[in-house]
Amino acid sequence: MKRLVAATIAAGVLAGAAGAAVQANDATPATPRAKQSQSPAPVPVSKQPQGRLADGRFEPGYVQYRAHHARVALRIPDPSGGPDWALKAFDAERVTLDRPARSLAHAKLIGRNRCVQLGRIQDGAFGWIYGDGRFRRVPTGSEYGLVQCTGLKRPHLSAQLKEALDLADPAEPKITRAAVWGIAPDGTAVSVAGTGGADGVATVAGDAFLKLGDPSSKAGADARVQAGGRTLRLGPTDPHFPPGFKVKFPTPIPGTERVEARAPDPAGAPGWGLLVAQTREGVPCVTQPTQVAGDRTGYIDLRLALVNGGTSPSPGSCRPIGTKPDPKRPCDVGWSGGSAEALEGSDAFARRARTERRLLSGRTQVYGQCSDQVVRITVRTPRDVRTLVPSALGHAFLAVYDGDFPAGRLEITAQLKNGKTWTTKSDLGF
Amino acid sequence: MSFFDQVERELVRAAKVQIRVRRLRRASALGFVAALLLGAGGTAAAATYLALRSSSIAPFAADSTTPEQRVEPGTSRVLDLQAADPARGVPPWVLRVSRSAAGLQCSTVGQLSGGAFGLVGLDGQFRELPEANADACGDDLLGTRVFSARKTKDVRTVVYGVAGPELQSVTVAVAGAKPRTLRHTAEGGFLAVLRGYPEDAQPVVTLQRGGKSKRYAFADGGFVVADPVGGRAWRLQAFGYGTPRGKKRPARQTTCVNFMTARAVPGEPNVSSPPVCGPEAARPGVRLDTLFFTTHRLSGDRQPGPGGFMRGDWNHHPPRTAVWGSARGHRRIVVRAAGETREVAPRLNGGFLVLFPASFDPASVTVEVDGNRYGSTFGTVDPPELP
């Protein structure tokens, strides 16, 4: 009994102390009860492998990799003392199924490829450290975010720079390591340049190469991989416009980029922002809304704890010069997003957030770029009314909502320095 | 093993032993003291444990929020106002107000349970909402917060606002019904809880301030039409048949209108009507009145066979009598059926839709467009055969 009492008291004291420690790190509480505020929960990772149904069968429509000759081609110690980094090389038949099946024996062949898969090695097993911080074995070719391929018959230089994330607080990911990796068919020597933290000679084994970098590594405009006399740019590329496309975009000035107009994600995922930059034409470059990890913007994969984000916008990602704000139309307004039920189906983080916060699936972003005469913006949607101040460089604003708006109106009111107001209204639900 | 796992083990072990202690019913002084200690220690540990483990909603990161939308710590309070949930045994809905770092007023819709402000999740568990997690901060606070659910009937739309101390009265009307007056606080705070999505209920709030009345419709406009018997809202869609590249554009082409459920809801079937088609001008300068419509009682399911889209898919939705078509450039459409009259205007895409319960006979429908009277169907053509 004495042991029991001691254990209970100890548990209570320890738990209370832990609670107090958490409270001490928290902001001032909202209500007395909110003092018990929360440290972020770890990112949940679905046990269901990608491309598989809940019953284990292969999912129809998902492109599967039927791997041959798979082998761990190279292995590099982790500079932080974690599991080694590695590349697995394999030949693959990309196949797909019309209906669920237990095997890929009767799958339809789409193409043949030479592929490499980024991974970590722990206790001799090839896998990956997922968003929850746990190492798991990864079947060859099963995680798109870790695989790169090129044609089997006519292979080309292929490379990516991806940053691994610490997701202790999913809303504020921290970059821990960068990896430049890929396939260099002609390369006995592969070098990385223009990334900052990952520059130098890569480790090469066969046609696979890997170069690790520190968190400062960036896929900026100058970032590139050189191998066998070929150069591949890692940074942003302009979309391909058809001949006769007359829309003109401003030219960002390197080194002036920054993330502005931040907005939290309703689910507690990484927050949102707009990448902005000064331009040669004068009008600031303001890009589309994107999620943010540190000073990087781009797609953040919470499951794999990866971001392949850049820090510099390409000209084609800026708003066109022709839509720049003017006295008659002081704000260039846009909105995007929508429901994403199908996409969120296998996203354990989104599923948990929706369960806890009763969120609608998908996101809607309302954003814009204003003239420097605008001092205040009011965004009125069916959901709420938000007042925002345009950002310093891009004069940009952003509001992020869960779900979409099948009906109702969007009303933006800009308050100008001269005391006048300007309002634009749009029907939502197109 | 993590610290929390250890705590959890100790709690489970303590609870088991506590049960054993009760069974023994030993009234010794030591036992009494031990039980007290167990209760106090266990409760404290459990409370802290739950706070740490079950309330996984973290505060919005300060870096992710601009000062206008960042709640100033310690400025929050829950208004003295509650709205009961339509379901029994569910904590009431309340409104928390606060001030942002830029001095704006912020609001958050939530539920009140045991004196705490939070939200009952889809798993039935109540979690506190951190002070930082405001819905919105602005000069004027008004909106419809939607709380999702696995079934539409469990979805909640909370109509809310903080209209300021000059608010004299506030009413809310749902699906065109008679407005009802809501209680409001001294700050002008009010809220009402509705079943379903906003476009289904089409709430309209009217604020009376300083002797002036202002109306706010949250889910009308666009191409959405409310269901007449409280079902899911519908969305009108228009599409046309173009001219193949290289061929001269004809004077007229076929355009069609159909309607479908406005929102894709997980676990509930999408429902669509067959399109109704008519002629429209294919190029500028061609004078052609785009006016066509039809009336049908829609029910059952899509019949198997080719050309599925053109037959619609009613998907076993409860039957409706529907009048739909296009009246581009017209202003006023009056539809009469069995003593009922509905007046609508064409939407931006020219389409219009009037729905009646299925008990209305389609043959009894008449349509009046800008003063001209027609029967239940007018001006329709068959869509062209696609290669």
Coordinates of C-alpha atoms in Angstrom, one line a residue, chain B:
Chain B
M1 CA 8.8 4.4 -22.6
S2 CA 7.7 8.0 -22.5
F3 CA 6.9 10.0 -19.4
F4 CA 3.2 10.0 -20.3
D5 CA 3.2 6.3 -20.9
Q6 CA 4.7 5.9 -17.4
V7 CA 2.0 8.2 -16.0
E8 CA -0.7 6.3 -17.8
R9 CA 0.6 3.0 -16.4
E10 CA 0.7 4.3 -12.9
L11 CA -2.8 5.6 -13.2
V12 CA -4.2 2.3 -14.5
R13 CA -2.3 0.4 -11.9
A14 CA -3.6 2.8 -9.2
A15 CA -7.2 2.5 -10.4
K16 CA -6.9 -1.3 -10.3
V17 CA -5.5 -1.2 -6.8
Q18 CA -8.2 1.3 -5.8
I19 CA -10.9 -1.1 -6.8
R20 CA -9.2 -3.8 -4.9
V21 CA -9.1 -1.5 -1.8
R22 CA -12.8 -0.9 -2.1
R23 CA -13.5 -4.6 -2.3
L24 CA -11.6 -5.2 0.8
R25 CA -13.5 -2.5 2.7
R26 CA -10.8 -2.2 5.2
A27 CA -11.7 0.7 7.5
S28 CA -8.2 1.1 8.9
A29 CA -6.9 4.6 9.3
L30 CA -4.1 3.8 7.0
G31 CA -6.5 2.6 4.3
F32 CA -8.6 5.8 4.7
V33 CA -5.6 8.0 4.3
A34 CA -4.4 6.0 1.4
A35 CA -7.7 6.3 -0.3
L36 CA -7.7 10.0 0.2
L37 CA -4.2 10.3 -1.2
L38 CA -5.1 8.1 -4.1
G39 CA -8.1 10.2 -4.9
A40 CA -6.3 13.5 -4.7
G41 CA -3.2 12.3 -6.4
G42 CA -5.0 10.3 -9.0
T43 CA -7.4 13.1 -9.8
A44 CA -4.7 15.7 -10.1
A45 CA -2.6 13.4 -12.3
A46 CA -5.5 12.4 -14.4
A47 CA -6.7 16.0 -14.9
T48 CA -3.2 17.0 -16.0
Y49 CA -2.8 14.0 -18.1
L50 CA -6.0 14.6 -19.9
A51 CA -5.1 18.2 -20.4
L52 CA -1.9 17.2 -21.9
R53 CA -3.0 14.2 -23.8
S54 CA -6.5 14.7 -25.0
S55 CA -6.5 18.4 -25.9
S56 CA -4.4 18.3 -28.9
I57 CA -5.5 21.6 -30.4
A58 CA -2.4 23.8 -30.2
P59 CA -2.6 27.6 -30.3
F60 CA -2.0 29.3 -33.6
A61 CA 1.7 30.1 -33.9
A62 CA 2.3 33.8 -33.4
D63 CA 4.6 33.9 -36.5
S64 CA 1.8 32.6 -38.7
T65 CA -0.6 35.4 -37.8
T66 CA -0.5 39.1 -38.6
P67 CA -1.0 41.6 -35.7
E68 CA -4.6 42.4 -37.0
Q69 CA -5.6 38.8 -36.5
R70 CA -3.4 37.9 -33.6
V71 CA -5.3 37.7 -30.3
E72 CA -3.8 39.8 -27.5
P73 CA -3.3 37.4 -24.6
G74 CA -5.6 37.8 -21.7
T75 CA -8.3 39.8 -23.5
S76 CA -10.7 37.0 -24.1
R77 CA -14.1 36.4 -22.5
V78 CA -17.1 34.4 -23.3
L79 CA -20.3 36.5 -23.8
D80 CA -23.3 35.9 -21.6
L81 CA -25.2 34.3 -24.4
Q82 CA -25.9 30.7 -25.2
A83 CA -27.7 28.9 -28.0
A84 CA -28.9 25.4 -27.5
D85 CA -27.8 22.7 -30.0
P86 CA -30.8 21.1 -31.8
A87 CA -29.6 17.7 -30.5
R88 CA -30.1 16.7 -26.9
G89 CA -27.2 16.5 -24.4
V90 CA -24.8 18.5 -26.5
P91 CA -23.1 21.5 -24.8
P92 CA -24.5 24.9 -25.8
W93 CA -22.9 27.1 -28.4
V94 CA -21.3 30.3 -27.2
L95 CA -19.3 33.2 -28.5
R96 CA -15.9 34.2 -27.2
V97 CA -14.7 37.7 -27.9
S98 CA -11.2 39.1 -27.6
R99 CA -9.0 41.9 -28.9
S100 CA -6.3 41.6 -31.5
A101 CA -2.8 43.0 -31.2
A102 CA -3.9 45.7 -33.7
G103 CA -6.9 46.6 -31.5
L104 CA -9.6 44.9 -33.5
Q105 CA -12.4 42.9 -32.0
C106 CA -12.1 39.1 -32.5
S107 CA -14.6 36.4 -32.1
T108 CA -14.6 32.6 -31.9
V109 CA -17.6 30.3 -32.0
G110 CA -17.4 27.4 -29.7
Q111 CA -19.2 25.4 -27.0
L112 CA -19.2 25.7 -23.3
S113 CA -18.6 22.6 -21.2
G114 CA -17.9 22.6 -17.5
G115 CA -17.1 26.3 -17.6
A116 CA -14.5 25.7 -20.4
F117 CA -14.7 27.1 -23.9
G118 CA -14.0 24.5 -26.6
L119 CA -15.6 22.2 -29.1
V120 CA -17.0 18.7 -29.0
G121 CA -15.3 16.9 -31.8
L122 CA -16.7 14.3 -34.2
D123 CA -15.4 11.7 -31.7
G124 CA -17.6 13.1 -29.0
Q125 CA -14.7 14.4 -27.0
F126 CA -14.6 18.0 -25.7
R127 CA -11.4 19.9 -26.3
E128 CA -10.6 23.4 -25.2
L129 CA -9.8 26.0 -27.9
P130 CA -6.7 28.0 -27.1
E131 CA -7.2 31.8 -26.8
A132 CA -5.0 32.4 -29.8
N133 CA -7.3 30.5 -32.1
A134 CA -9.9 33.2 -33.0
D135 CA -12.1 32.7 -36.0
A136 CA -11.7 36.3 -37.2
C137 CA -10.8 39.8 -36.1
G138 CA -12.3 42.9 -37.7
D139 CA -14.1 46.2 -37.4
D140 CA -17.4 44.4 -37.8
L141 CA -18.0 40.7 -36.9
L142 CA -20.7 38.8 -38.6
G143 CA -20.8 35.4 -40.3
T144 CA -21.8 31.7 -40.4
R145 CA -19.3 29.2 -38.9
V146 CA -19.8 25.7 -40.2
F147 CA -19.0 22.7 -38.1
S148 CA -18.7 19.5 -40.2
A149 CA -20.2 16.1 -39.3
R150 CA -20.4 12.7 -40.9
K151 CA -24.0 13.2 -41.8
T152 CA -25.6 16.4 -43.1
K153 CA -28.2 16.4 -40.3
D154 CA -25.4 16.7 -37.7
V155 CA -23.7 19.5 -39.5
R156 CA -24.1 22.8 -37.6
T157 CA -24.1 26.3 -39.0
V158 CA -23.8 28.9 -36.3
V159 CA -25.0 32.4 -37.4
Y160 CA -23.2 34.9 -35.2
G161 CA -22.2 38.5 -34.9
V162 CA -21.0 41.2 -32.6
A163 CA -22.7 44.3 -33.9
G164 CA -21.8 46.8 -31.2
P165 CA -23.6 48.5 -28.3
E166 CA -25.8 50.4 -30.7
L167 CA -27.6 47.2 -31.9
Q168 CA -31.3 47.6 -31.2
S169 CA -32.5 44.3 -32.5
V170 CA -31.5 41.3 -34.6
T171 CA -33.5 38.8 -36.5
V172 CA -32.6 35.7 -38.4
A173 CA -34.8 34.2 -41.1
V174 CA -34.1 30.6 -42.3
A175 CA -35.1 29.3 -45.8
G176 CA -37.4 32.2 -46.5
A177 CA -39.4 31.6 -43.3
K178 CA -40.7 34.3 -41.0
P179 CA -37.8 36.1 -39.2
R180 CA -37.3 35.4 -35.5
T181 CA -35.8 37.8 -33.1
L182 CA -32.6 36.8 -31.3
R183 CA -31.5 37.8 -27.9
H184 CA -28.4 40.0 -28.0
T185 CA -25.9 41.1 -25.4
A186 CA -24.9 44.7 -24.4
E187 CA -22.0 44.4 -26.9
G188 CA -24.4 43.5 -29.7
G189 CA -23.4 39.8 -29.6
F190 CA -25.8 37.3 -30.9
L191 CA -25.9 33.7 -32.2
A192 CA -28.2 31.1 -33.6
V193 CA -27.6 27.4 -34.4
L194 CA -29.0 25.8 -37.5
R195 CA -28.9 22.2 -38.8
G196 CA -27.1 21.6 -42.1
Y197 CA -24.9 23.8 -44.3
P198 CA -25.5 27.5 -44.9
E199 CA -26.7 27.1 -48.5
D200 CA -29.3 24.6 -47.3
A201 CA -30.7 27.0 -44.6
Q202 CA -30.0 30.2 -46.5
P203 CA -29.9 32.3 -43.3
V204 CA -30.7 36.0 -43.5
V205 CA -29.8 38.3 -40.6
T206 CA -31.3 41.7 -40.2
L207 CA -29.6 44.2 -37.9
Q208 CA -31.4 47.2 -36.5
R209 CA -28.8 49.9 -35.5
G210 CA -29.3 53.6 -35.0
G211 CA -32.8 53.4 -36.4
K212 CA -31.5 51.8 -39.7
S213 CA -32.1 48.3 -40.8
K214 CA -29.5 46.3 -42.7
R215 CA -30.0 42.8 -44.2
Y216 CA -27.2 40.2 -44.6
A217 CA -27.8 37.1 -46.7
F218 CA -25.0 34.6 -46.3
A219 CA -25.6 31.9 -48.8
D220 CA -27.7 33.2 -51.6
G221 CA -26.6 34.5 -55.0
G222 CA -24.4 32.6 -57.4
F223 CA -26.0 29.6 -58.9
V224 CA -27.4 28.1 -55.7
V225 CA -31.1 27.5 -55.1
A226 CA -32.6 26.4 -51.8
D227 CA -34.6 23.3 -51.7
P228 CA -38.3 24.0 -51.0
V229 CA -38.8 21.2 -48.4
G230 CA -35.6 21.7 -46.4
G231 CA -33.3 19.3 -48.3
R232 CA -29.9 19.9 -49.7
A233 CA -29.5 23.0 -51.8
W234 CA -29.1 22.8 -55.6
R235 CA -26.7 24.4 -58.0
L236 CA -27.5 25.5 -61.6
Q237 CA -25.0 24.7 -64.3
A238 CA -25.1 25.9 -67.9
F239 CA -23.0 24.5 -70.7
G240 CA -23.0 24.8 -74.5
Y241 CA -22.0 23.0 -77.6
G242 CA -19.2 24.8 -79.5
T243 CA -18.1 24.7 -83.1
P244 CA -15.3 22.5 -84.2
R245 CA -12.0 24.3 -84.9
G246 CA -11.7 25.4 -88.6
K247 CA -15.5 25.4 -89.2
K248 CA -17.4 28.7 -89.6
R249 CA -19.4 29.6 -86.6
P250 CA -23.2 29.2 -87.1
A251 CA -25.7 31.9 -86.1
R252 CA -27.1 29.7 -83.3
Q253 CA -25.8 26.9 -81.1
T254 CA -27.3 24.7 -78.5
T255 CA -26.9 25.6 -74.8
C256 CA -28.2 23.5 -71.9
V257 CA -29.0 23.9 -68.2
N258 CA -29.1 21.3 -65.5
F259 CA -29.0 21.3 -61.7
M260 CA -27.3 19.2 -59.1
T261 CA -26.8 19.1 -55.3
A262 CA -24.7 22.2 -54.4
R263 CA -22.2 20.5 -52.2
A264 CA -20.4 17.2 -52.5
V265 CA -21.0 15.6 -49.1
P266 CA -19.0 12.5 -48.0
G267 CA -21.2 9.5 -47.7
E268 CA -24.2 11.1 -49.4
P269 CA -25.0 10.6 -53.1
N270 CA -24.6 13.4 -55.6
V271 CA -27.8 14.1 -57.4
S272 CA -28.3 15.7 -60.8
S273 CA -31.1 16.5 -63.2
P274 CA -31.1 15.8 -66.9
P275 CA -30.1 18.9 -68.9
V276 CA -32.7 20.9 -70.8
C277 CA -31.4 22.5 -74.0
G278 CA -32.3 25.3 -76.3
P279 CA -30.9 27.6 -78.9
E280 CA -28.7 30.7 -78.2
A281 CA -26.8 33.1 -80.4
A282 CA -23.4 31.7 -81.3
R283 CA -21.8 35.0 -82.3
P284 CA -22.2 38.7 -81.6
G285 CA -24.8 40.5 -83.7
V286 CA -27.2 37.6 -84.0
R287 CA -30.5 38.5 -82.4
L288 CA -32.0 35.4 -80.7
D289 CA -34.1 35.3 -77.5
T290 CA -32.6 32.7 -75.3
L291 CA -35.7 31.3 -73.6
F292 CA -36.3 27.6 -72.9
F293 CA -37.5 25.6 -70.0
T294 CA -39.1 22.3 -69.1
T295 CA -41.0 20.8 -66.1
H296 CA -40.6 17.3 -64.8
R297 CA -41.2 15.2 -61.8
L298 CA -37.8 13.8 -61.0
S299 CA -37.5 10.6 -59.0
G300 CA -35.8 7.2 -58.9
D301 CA -32.4 6.4 -60.2
R302 CA -30.5 6.8 -63.5
Q303 CA -31.5 4.1 -66.0
P304 CA -28.6 2.1 -67.3
G305 CA -27.3 2.8 -70.8
P306 CA -25.1 5.1 -72.8
G307 CA -25.1 8.9 -72.5
G308 CA -25.6 8.8 -68.7
F309 CA -24.8 12.5 -68.1
M310 CA -27.6 13.6 -70.4
R311 CA -30.1 11.5 -68.4
G312 CA -29.0 13.0 -65.1
D313 CA -28.8 10.8 -62.0
W314 CA -31.5 11.3 -59.4
N315 CA -29.8 8.7 -57.2
H316 CA -32.9 7.9 -55.2
H317 CA -33.2 11.4 -53.8
P318 CA -36.8 12.2 -52.6
P319 CA -38.8 13.2 -55.7
R320 CA -39.3 16.8 -56.7
T321 CA -41.3 18.6 -59.4
A322 CA -38.8 21.0 -61.0
V323 CA -39.1 23.8 -63.6
W324 CA -35.7 24.7 -65.0
G325 CA -34.2 26.3 -68.1
S326 CA -32.6 29.5 -69.3
A327 CA -34.0 33.0 -69.7
R328 CA -30.9 34.9 -70.5
G329 CA -31.5 38.6 -70.7
H330 CA -35.0 38.3 -69.1
R331 CA -35.8 39.8 -65.7
R332 CA -38.8 38.3 -64.1
I333 CA -40.0 34.7 -64.1
V334 CA -43.3 33.8 -62.4
V335 CA -44.1 30.0 -62.0
R336 CA -47.5 29.0 -60.9
A337 CA -48.6 25.5 -59.8
A338 CA -51.6 24.3 -57.8
G339 CA -52.3 27.7 -56.3
E340 CA -48.7 28.5 -55.5
T341 CA -46.8 31.2 -57.1
R342 CA -43.0 31.6 -57.1
E343 CA -41.1 34.5 -58.6
V344 CA -37.4 34.3 -59.6
A345 CA -34.9 36.1 -61.7
P346 CA -32.4 34.3 -64.0
R347 CA -28.9 33.8 -62.6
L348 CA -25.7 35.1 -64.0
N349 CA -25.5 32.1 -66.4
G350 CA -29.1 32.7 -67.5
G351 CA -30.4 29.7 -65.7
F352 CA -33.4 29.5 -63.4
L353 CA -34.8 26.8 -61.2
V354 CA -38.1 26.5 -59.3
L355 CA -38.8 23.4 -57.2
F356 CA -42.0 22.1 -55.8
P357 CA -42.8 19.1 -53.7
A358 CA -43.4 16.0 -55.9
S359 CA -47.2 16.2 -55.2
F360 CA -47.4 19.1 -57.6
D361 CA -48.5 17.9 -61.1
P362 CA -46.1 19.1 -63.8
A363 CA -49.0 19.5 -66.2
S364 CA -50.5 22.1 -63.9
V365 CA -47.4 24.4 -64.1
T366 CA -47.5 27.6 -66.0
V367 CA -44.6 30.0 -66.5
E368 CA -44.7 33.7 -67.1
V369 CA -41.6 35.5 -68.4
D370 CA -41.6 39.3 -68.4
G371 CA -45.3 39.3 -68.7
N372 CA -45.6 36.7 -71.4
R373 CA -47.4 33.4 -70.5
Y374 CA -46.3 29.9 -71.4
G375 CA -47.1 26.4 -70.5
S376 CA -44.9 24.1 -68.5
T377 CA -42.4 23.6 -71.3
F378 CA -41.1 26.0 -74.0
G379 CA -38.4 26.3 -76.6
T380 CA -36.4 23.2 -75.9
V381 CA -34.4 21.3 -78.5
D382 CA -32.6 18.0 -78.4
P383 CA -28.8 18.3 -77.8
P384 CA -26.7 17.5 -80.8
E385 CA -25.3 13.9 -81.0
L386 CA -21.7 13.8 -80.0
P387 CA -19.4 11.7 -82.2

